XYZ file of C-alpha atoms in Angstrom:
515
model
C -168.286 -74.348 -269.459
C -168.101 -77.859 -270.958
C -169.835 -80.978 -269.632
C -170.530 -84.579 -270.603
C -173.069 -87.215 -269.516
C -172.488 -90.934 -270.001
C -171.275 -91.501 -273.549
C -172.307 -88.003 -274.700
C -169.455 -85.771 -275.873
C -168.670 -82.582 -274.041
C -170.471 -79.522 -275.419
C -168.914 -76.177 -276.222
C -169.457 -73.246 -273.900
C -172.922 -71.756 -274.248
C -173.209 -68.358 -276.015
C -174.047 -65.328 -273.921
C -177.439 -64.881 -275.522
C -178.556 -68.354 -274.364
C -180.780 -68.376 -271.302
C -180.606 -71.588 -269.227
C -183.412 -72.816 -267.008
C -182.390 -75.946 -265.082
C -184.753 -77.995 -262.971
C -185.481 -81.488 -261.688
C -187.946 -83.663 -263.543
C -190.315 -85.948 -261.713
C -189.126 -89.446 -260.908
C -189.818 -92.066 -263.564
C -191.733 -93.807 -260.808
C -194.113 -90.872 -260.857
C -193.231 -89.655 -257.397
C -194.535 -92.900 -255.903
C -191.539 -93.320 -253.634
C -190.236 -96.363 -255.505
C -186.842 -96.565 -257.092
C -186.605 -93.995 -259.854
C -184.309 -91.547 -261.551
C -184.485 -87.756 -261.586
C -183.030 -85.861 -264.513
C -181.464 -82.411 -264.376
C -182.303 -80.721 -267.686
C -181.299 -77.447 -269.293
C -183.641 -75.741 -271.741
C -181.630 -73.677 -274.244
C -183.091 -70.680 -276.065
C -181.126 -68.972 -278.873
C -182.248 -65.450 -279.988
C -181.451 -63.579 -283.235
C -181.676 -59.862 -282.335
C -181.627 -58.645 -285.938
C -184.353 -60.998 -287.124
C -186.161 -60.576 -283.802
C -186.711 -64.363 -283.613
C -185.959 -67.005 -280.980
C -185.467 -70.740 -281.399
C -185.766 -73.187 -278.488
C -183.410 -76.154 -278.555
C -184.416 -79.593 -277.223
C -183.550 -80.136 -273.539
C -180.063 -81.491 -272.862
C -179.607 -83.985 -270.041
C -176.937 -82.773 -267.674
C -177.017 -85.520 -265.031
C -178.902 -88.596 -263.939
C -179.428 -88.745 -260.206
C -180.529 -91.989 -258.581
C -183.487 -91.421 -256.301
C -183.181 -93.017 -252.822
C -185.058 -96.236 -252.291
C -188.119 -95.315 -250.238
C -189.795 -98.724 -250.117
C -188.392 -102.247 -249.810
C -190.059 -105.338 -251.168
C -191.968 -107.386 -248.621
C -189.999 -110.538 -249.421
C -186.653 -108.857 -248.865
C -187.688 -107.186 -245.631
C -189.011 -110.491 -244.278
C -185.805 -112.278 -245.259
C -183.660 -109.579 -243.644
C -185.476 -110.105 -240.357
C -184.409 -113.776 -240.131
C -181.016 -115.280 -239.332
C -180.105 -118.966 -239.366
C -177.632 -120.777 -237.118
C -176.378 -124.169 -238.337
C -174.928 -126.309 -235.565
C -171.792 -128.094 -236.713
C -172.197 -130.811 -234.090
C -169.808 -132.286 -231.590
C -167.045 -134.827 -232.105
C -169.320 -136.976 -234.292
C -168.386 -140.136 -232.393
C -171.409 -142.053 -233.741
C -170.123 -141.469 -237.300
C -166.544 -142.436 -236.483
C -164.272 -143.227 -238.384
C -165.799 -140.951 -241.066
C -165.316 -138.086 -238.595
C -161.746 -139.017 -237.696
C -160.304 -136.168 -239.771
C -163.372 -134.067 -240.637
C -166.332 -132.388 -238.942
C -169.648 -134.224 -239.144
C -171.242 -131.666 -241.543
C -168.277 -132.138 -243.913
C -168.880 -135.878 -244.391
C -169.530 -136.630 -248.103
C -172.990 -137.864 -249.091
C -174.737 -138.823 -252.317
C -171.547 -139.032 -254.382
C -170.890 -135.313 -254.823
C -172.279 -133.467 -251.780
C -171.526 -132.902 -248.111
C -173.977 -132.977 -245.215
C -173.688 -129.214 -244.685
C -175.043 -128.632 -248.210
C -178.533 -129.700 -247.069
C -179.298 -126.968 -244.476
C -177.309 -124.399 -246.461
C -179.305 -125.062 -249.639
C -182.578 -125.093 -247.725
C -181.695 -121.643 -246.356
C -180.823 -120.255 -249.789
C -183.927 -121.737 -251.426
C -186.044 -120.307 -248.598
C -184.613 -116.806 -249.097
C -182.684 -116.780 -245.813
C -179.374 -115.091 -246.490
C -177.945 -114.421 -243.010
C -176.308 -117.675 -241.998
C -173.940 -118.567 -239.164
C -172.236 -121.981 -238.897
C -170.931 -123.017 -235.473
C -167.945 -125.388 -235.636
C -165.642 -126.994 -233.103
C -164.092 -130.329 -234.147
C -161.933 -131.010 -237.234
C -163.359 -128.002 -239.051
C -160.619 -127.437 -241.669
C -162.290 -129.276 -244.567
C -165.690 -127.853 -243.594
C -164.349 -124.300 -243.639
C -162.702 -124.910 -247.014
C -165.926 -126.268 -248.514
C -168.004 -123.367 -247.177
C -165.554 -120.791 -248.532
C -165.553 -122.356 -251.994
C -169.283 -122.971 -252.219
C -171.144 -120.266 -250.299
C -169.037 -117.143 -250.739
C -171.711 -114.445 -251.084
C -169.080 -111.783 -251.737
C -170.554 -108.333 -251.212
C -174.002 -109.777 -250.670
C -175.464 -108.109 -253.780
C -177.371 -111.287 -254.606
C -179.361 -110.896 -251.407
C -179.814 -107.164 -251.421
C -176.494 -106.265 -249.838
C -176.947 -107.823 -246.385
C -176.474 -111.559 -246.991
C -173.535 -113.403 -245.437
C -172.211 -116.800 -244.405
C -169.960 -116.678 -241.358
C -168.183 -119.570 -239.675
C -168.053 -119.181 -235.890
C -165.437 -121.455 -234.358
C -165.285 -122.447 -230.722
C -162.842 -120.140 -228.989
C -161.757 -118.974 -225.572
C -162.504 -115.458 -224.349
C -162.096 -113.649 -221.009
C -165.699 -114.625 -220.153
C -165.914 -118.066 -221.850
C -162.894 -120.280 -221.292
C -164.611 -123.569 -222.176
C -165.293 -125.193 -225.535
C -168.920 -125.609 -226.604
C -170.657 -127.763 -223.989
C -173.793 -128.457 -226.032
C -176.130 -127.016 -228.658
C -177.456 -124.226 -226.449
C -174.037 -123.387 -225.018
C -172.623 -123.060 -228.551
C -175.289 -120.481 -229.429
C -174.930 -118.776 -226.025
C -171.222 -118.111 -226.553
C -172.075 -116.148 -229.702
C -175.382 -114.670 -228.533
C -173.770 -111.226 -228.460
C -173.795 -111.320 -232.269
C -177.604 -111.261 -232.320
C -177.509 -107.978 -230.402
C -174.873 -106.516 -232.708
C -175.772 -103.508 -234.861
C -175.493 -105.684 -237.980
C -178.435 -107.779 -236.771
C -180.598 -104.948 -235.447
C -183.420 -105.798 -237.893
C -183.357 -109.531 -237.125
C -186.504 -110.647 -235.295
C -186.293 -114.451 -235.430
C -183.472 -117.002 -235.262
C -183.734 -120.402 -236.972
C -181.624 -123.098 -235.258
C -180.646 -125.943 -237.603
C -178.656 -129.175 -237.443
C -175.903 -130.149 -239.846
C -176.549 -133.925 -239.982
C -180.105 -134.298 -241.346
C -181.248 -135.152 -244.870
C -184.454 -133.413 -245.986
C -185.791 -130.593 -248.155
C -187.764 -127.887 -246.356
C -188.991 -124.341 -246.896
C -187.845 -122.584 -243.730
C -189.791 -119.460 -244.657
C -193.075 -121.340 -244.143
C -191.680 -122.521 -240.802
C -190.990 -118.915 -239.753
C -194.310 -117.617 -241.100
C -196.218 -120.182 -239.026
C -194.156 -119.181 -235.982
C -195.142 -115.551 -236.510
C -198.801 -116.283 -237.250
C -199.071 -118.135 -233.944
C -197.124 -115.383 -232.140
C -194.992 -118.148 -230.638
C -191.916 -117.601 -228.511
C -190.453 -120.897 -229.754
C -191.583 -123.163 -232.597
C -190.322 -126.743 -232.805
C -190.178 -128.619 -236.118
C -191.707 -132.072 -235.657
C -192.467 -135.272 -237.575
C -195.392 -137.682 -237.344
C -194.090 -141.139 -236.333
C -195.557 -144.587 -235.721
C -195.117 -146.986 -232.787
C -192.148 -148.729 -234.395
C -189.947 -145.627 -234.546
C -191.378 -143.543 -231.704
C -188.958 -144.773 -229.029
C -185.975 -143.588 -231.086
C -186.957 -139.903 -230.773
C -187.693 -137.177 -228.313
C -191.506 -136.935 -228.314
C -193.904 -134.084 -227.532
C -197.481 -133.727 -226.311
C -199.662 -130.893 -227.638
C -203.067 -129.438 -226.845
C -205.832 -128.816 -229.383
C -204.149 -125.544 -230.410
C -200.791 -127.157 -231.198
C -199.129 -125.741 -228.067
C -196.498 -128.102 -226.637
C -197.376 -129.231 -223.112
C -194.964 -132.087 -222.404
C -191.665 -133.583 -223.532
C -190.269 -137.117 -223.208
C -186.850 -138.317 -224.385
C -187.045 -141.745 -226.091
C -189.906 -143.063 -223.927
C -190.872 -146.732 -223.705
C -193.787 -148.776 -222.402
C -196.431 -146.898 -220.446
C -194.563 -143.614 -220.786
C -194.660 -144.040 -224.581
C -198.451 -144.561 -224.563
C -198.858 -141.339 -222.587
C -197.200 -139.398 -225.430
C -199.891 -140.216 -228.012
C -201.508 -137.115 -229.513
C -204.228 -136.259 -231.992
C -202.058 -135.395 -234.992
C -205.094 -134.178 -236.979
C -204.598 -130.942 -235.008
C -201.432 -130.400 -237.070
C -203.049 -131.208 -240.402
C -202.868 -134.993 -240.851
C -205.900 -136.797 -242.214
C -207.663 -139.202 -239.779
C -206.247 -142.341 -241.429
C -202.623 -141.173 -241.268
C -203.155 -139.759 -237.775
C -204.227 -143.209 -236.576
C -201.080 -144.821 -238.034
C -198.765 -142.088 -236.711
C -200.088 -140.974 -233.299
C -196.787 -139.485 -232.078
C -194.861 -136.323 -232.965
C -191.076 -136.326 -232.740
C -188.776 -133.334 -232.566
C -186.635 -132.768 -235.684
C -184.051 -130.833 -233.692
C -184.752 -127.604 -235.580
C -186.319 -124.539 -233.963
C -187.421 -120.951 -234.513
C -186.920 -118.508 -231.608
C -187.896 -114.912 -231.247
C -184.510 -113.251 -231.028
C -185.199 -111.477 -227.740
C -186.599 -114.664 -226.199
C -183.550 -116.689 -227.268
C -181.062 -114.205 -225.829
C -183.048 -113.924 -222.583
C -183.286 -117.710 -222.118
C -179.616 -118.314 -222.797
C -178.065 -115.424 -220.877
C -180.484 -114.701 -218.038
C -182.956 -117.484 -217.280
C -180.912 -120.618 -217.958
C -177.242 -119.635 -218.154
C -176.165 -123.074 -216.914
C -178.231 -125.163 -219.350
C -176.374 -126.454 -222.380
C -178.916 -128.291 -224.561
C -181.962 -127.006 -226.435
C -184.016 -130.178 -226.777
C -183.296 -131.663 -223.366
C -183.170 -128.540 -221.181
C -183.899 -125.070 -222.553
C -187.131 -125.731 -224.488
C -188.826 -128.071 -221.946
C -188.060 -125.641 -219.098
C -189.263 -122.650 -221.131
C -192.549 -124.441 -221.911
C -193.023 -125.387 -218.255
C -192.566 -121.760 -217.198
C -195.152 -120.340 -219.575
C -193.296 -119.525 -222.787
C -195.490 -120.221 -225.813
C -193.932 -123.260 -227.514
C -195.675 -124.357 -230.726
C -195.273 -127.553 -232.793
C -194.853 -127.209 -236.574
C -195.525 -130.392 -238.546
C -193.171 -131.388 -241.365
C -194.810 -134.297 -243.170
C -192.176 -135.232 -245.748
C -188.942 -137.202 -246.081
C -186.521 -136.579 -243.211
C -183.656 -138.694 -241.979
C -181.232 -138.273 -239.103
C -177.929 -139.576 -240.453
C -175.876 -139.256 -237.310
C -174.836 -142.951 -237.117
C -172.888 -145.185 -239.493
C -175.917 -147.402 -240.155
C -178.383 -144.567 -240.795
C -175.775 -142.801 -242.952
C -175.139 -145.946 -244.998
C -178.819 -146.789 -245.434
C -179.735 -143.206 -246.423
C -177.008 -143.169 -249.086
C -178.030 -146.474 -250.650
C -181.661 -145.314 -250.638
C -180.610 -142.478 -252.971
C -179.861 -145.081 -255.649
C -183.322 -146.655 -255.481
C -185.926 -146.098 -258.194
C -187.751 -143.927 -257.393
C -185.598 -142.541 -254.573
C -187.143 -141.317 -251.319
C -184.990 -138.199 -251.606
C -183.420 -136.584 -254.661
C -180.697 -133.967 -254.576
C -181.920 -132.287 -257.741
C -185.206 -130.437 -257.752
C -185.958 -127.727 -260.338
C -187.405 -125.371 -257.724
C -185.084 -126.096 -254.799
C -181.852 -127.884 -255.769
C -179.193 -128.889 -253.267
C -176.037 -126.884 -254.022
C -172.430 -127.940 -253.619
C -168.931 -126.872 -254.612
C -168.410 -126.376 -258.381
C -165.590 -128.741 -259.362
C -165.522 -128.587 -263.194
C -164.921 -132.324 -263.589
C -165.548 -134.292 -266.779
C -168.525 -136.665 -267.036
C -168.092 -140.206 -265.756
C -166.588 -142.691 -268.230
C -167.975 -146.226 -268.214
C -166.413 -148.946 -270.373
C -168.269 -152.264 -270.941
C -169.704 -152.373 -267.420
C -172.962 -153.587 -265.859
C -174.579 -150.807 -263.836
C -177.912 -151.081 -262.004
C -179.492 -148.856 -259.319
C -176.393 -146.724 -258.861
C -175.245 -143.115 -258.734
C -172.004 -142.528 -260.669
C -170.410 -139.167 -259.893
C -168.363 -136.765 -262.018
C -164.864 -137.766 -263.044
C -165.330 -141.474 -262.266
C -163.775 -144.159 -264.508
C -165.303 -147.652 -264.538
C -163.843 -150.412 -266.717
C -165.503 -153.792 -267.320
C -166.929 -153.964 -263.805
C -170.278 -154.597 -262.089
C -171.940 -151.962 -259.908
C -175.265 -152.703 -258.213
C -177.124 -150.662 -255.574
C -174.166 -148.406 -254.913
C -172.886 -144.834 -254.737
C -169.689 -144.176 -256.704
C -168.094 -140.878 -255.703
C -166.037 -138.207 -257.445
C -162.930 -139.348 -259.385
C -163.473 -143.011 -258.431
C -161.483 -145.680 -260.293
C -162.880 -149.222 -260.509
C -160.820 -151.911 -262.210
C -161.698 -154.840 -264.483
C -164.010 -157.576 -263.192
C -164.497 -155.749 -259.891
C -167.912 -156.147 -258.237
C -169.318 -153.268 -256.147
C -172.631 -154.207 -254.549
C -174.529 -152.557 -251.651
C -171.620 -150.187 -251.100
C -170.626 -146.542 -251.003
C -167.375 -145.320 -252.562
C -166.616 -141.708 -251.621
C -164.049 -141.288 -254.389
C -160.908 -139.188 -254.336
C -159.797 -135.600 -253.812
C -157.419 -135.663 -256.780
C -156.505 -137.584 -259.926
C -153.477 -139.778 -260.464
C -152.267 -139.885 -264.077
C -151.648 -143.217 -265.821
C -147.924 -142.580 -265.498
C -148.206 -141.923 -261.747
C -150.304 -145.068 -261.292
C -147.794 -147.204 -263.152
C -144.905 -145.719 -261.153
C -146.682 -146.656 -257.909
C -147.261 -150.213 -259.147
C -143.590 -150.521 -260.169
C -142.657 -149.483 -256.612
C -144.916 -152.158 -255.132
C -147.462 -149.616 -253.971
C -151.134 -149.161 -254.842
C -152.828 -146.437 -256.917
C -156.051 -144.774 -255.702
C -159.191 -146.753 -256.457
C -160.396 -150.353 -256.551
C -158.169 -152.975 -258.194
C -159.081 -155.702 -260.684
C -161.153 -158.699 -259.540
C -161.986 -157.131 -256.170
C -165.371 -157.661 -254.487
C -166.822 -155.009 -252.177
C -170.137 -155.488 -250.357
C -171.786 -153.836 -247.337
C -168.911 -151.361 -247.187
C -168.139 -147.639 -247.069
C -164.866 -146.737 -248.769
C -163.621 -143.342 -247.565
C -161.748 -140.901 -249.792
C -158.369 -141.597 -251.389
C -158.403 -145.259 -250.315
C -156.148 -147.647 -252.254
C -157.601 -151.139 -252.594
C -155.526 -153.761 -254.407
C -156.413 -156.594 -256.753
C -158.273 -159.796 -255.836
C -159.552 -158.416 -252.504
C -162.812 -159.512 -250.823
C -164.318 -156.931 -248.507
C -167.623 -158.412 -247.367
C -167.406 -158.778 -243.542
C -167.264 -162.526 -244.090
C -167.222 -163.248 -240.328
C -170.372 -161.179 -239.753
C -168.799 -159.009 -237.046
C -170.907 -156.218 -235.546
C -168.025 -154.199 -234.100
C -164.288 -154.386 -234.753
C -161.627 -151.694 -234.529
C -158.889 -152.539 -237.021
C -157.582 -149.042 -237.715
C -154.025 -150.351 -237.850
C -155.058 -152.496 -240.819
C -156.977 -149.670 -242.507
C -160.568 -150.591 -241.692
C -163.237 -150.372 -238.983
C -166.494 -152.325 -238.568
C -169.534 -150.683 -236.956
C -173.117 -152.049 -236.946
C -171.868 -154.809 -239.258
C -170.762 -152.264 -241.903
C -167.128 -152.212 -243.003
C -165.513 -148.785 -243.379
C -162.225 -148.539 -245.276
C -160.412 -145.571 -243.760
C -159.447 -142.391 -245.574
C -156.031 -142.777 -247.311
C -155.881 -146.460 -246.294
C -154.012 -149.097 -248.313
C -155.561 -152.575 -248.581
C -153.002 -154.957 -250.065
C -153.666 -157.351 -252.948
C -155.586 -160.471 -251.962
C -156.840 -159.100 -248.606
C -160.058 -160.625 -247.233
C -162.139 -158.770 -244.653
């Protein structure tokens, strides 16, 4: 009989006079139940009958058997009991024309990222590895980005049960309508939470895909569990100036939500004042910010969520406006969780534009890089930006950009951007390009009377968003010189909303154009 273990060579057959005693050794974990290895060993004894002596050989390892895992780490078991649902949003009409050909979470931000990267990175940094993304409108580029960036493969990184799954709106024998709202989108896939794959899931985190913030969702869930809440609502402290822009909540001295009001004004606004020291603010800050506004993110007990969506309120389609207020009124325990840090809803052109330019400030209110919890995005393997004799101040210049003898001030310059000589980019956001054009290709386009991708020589751009792959010629002035608040000029390649000019994706702006 010959055998081999690992890199050990096979041994010759044992002589007849050898007596073998095989047995299992104790686990290297000392029988504690933790991961260990048991070794099957053979003790070999050789006897010389003439000399009447015996010699015992050292034990030979025959096999290494992995002992079953008897205990799981607390962190992993907690993470496995949480699933996140990221809402891809509706048509994104408030962000139009940036959402003309892409879903709202796929809109580029900060030069190299997309909006979806924020909740996805927060989940990963929080240890939440079971993630669903609900999509409906223009989801092709979003799906492509998710596949390239957040492919967990076999899930080994998260202990074998991590996943990212895109759930698109679809028609079934029981649901023949598209998503009618946030709650309806989750309702149509509520059967997944009862699936065998999610049998250990206890809580569901509902997230939005159009907010900019950095948050540890695990603390959010832990607070929810400590309070034994049915629903926990993430909320912000706000002052009088901003209060009317949000859905507000009233709470009692235990932090239990007692009342909701959607964008109240006047007397109704005064009635929504609360003592925010209950949630941890100091008295001075509580006096300045006497209101709490919903962030649009929630934690539900899984069983409570499924019951509310499928049995109690099967006709209600919105979480913030219908499901949660009705659940609180009928006795469900709804708790407020205070998030007292930077948070911005970037669901409109103006808020999107302002939040991007704020990234270029020194110091910025929000930074994409943080050593402990970075914001992730698709690896692109682009070269560093190249800047030739240019004046740059308060700007973010992304990978692969090429700037030549230009001025950039208070601006975001996106991936693969090209800015020509004597161009001035001020208070603007350039999203960049999806691909490079070689010098030969650029010259060929110019010879044909067409424009290469990028910004031409001597062009001025101010108070403007330039979408991807736009071609802007020489000697242009894009400044909204007439001061228009709204103007739909899609046929000419641009759109003005809230006084901000947006150059459309793939648009061509001819030499000498003034906007």
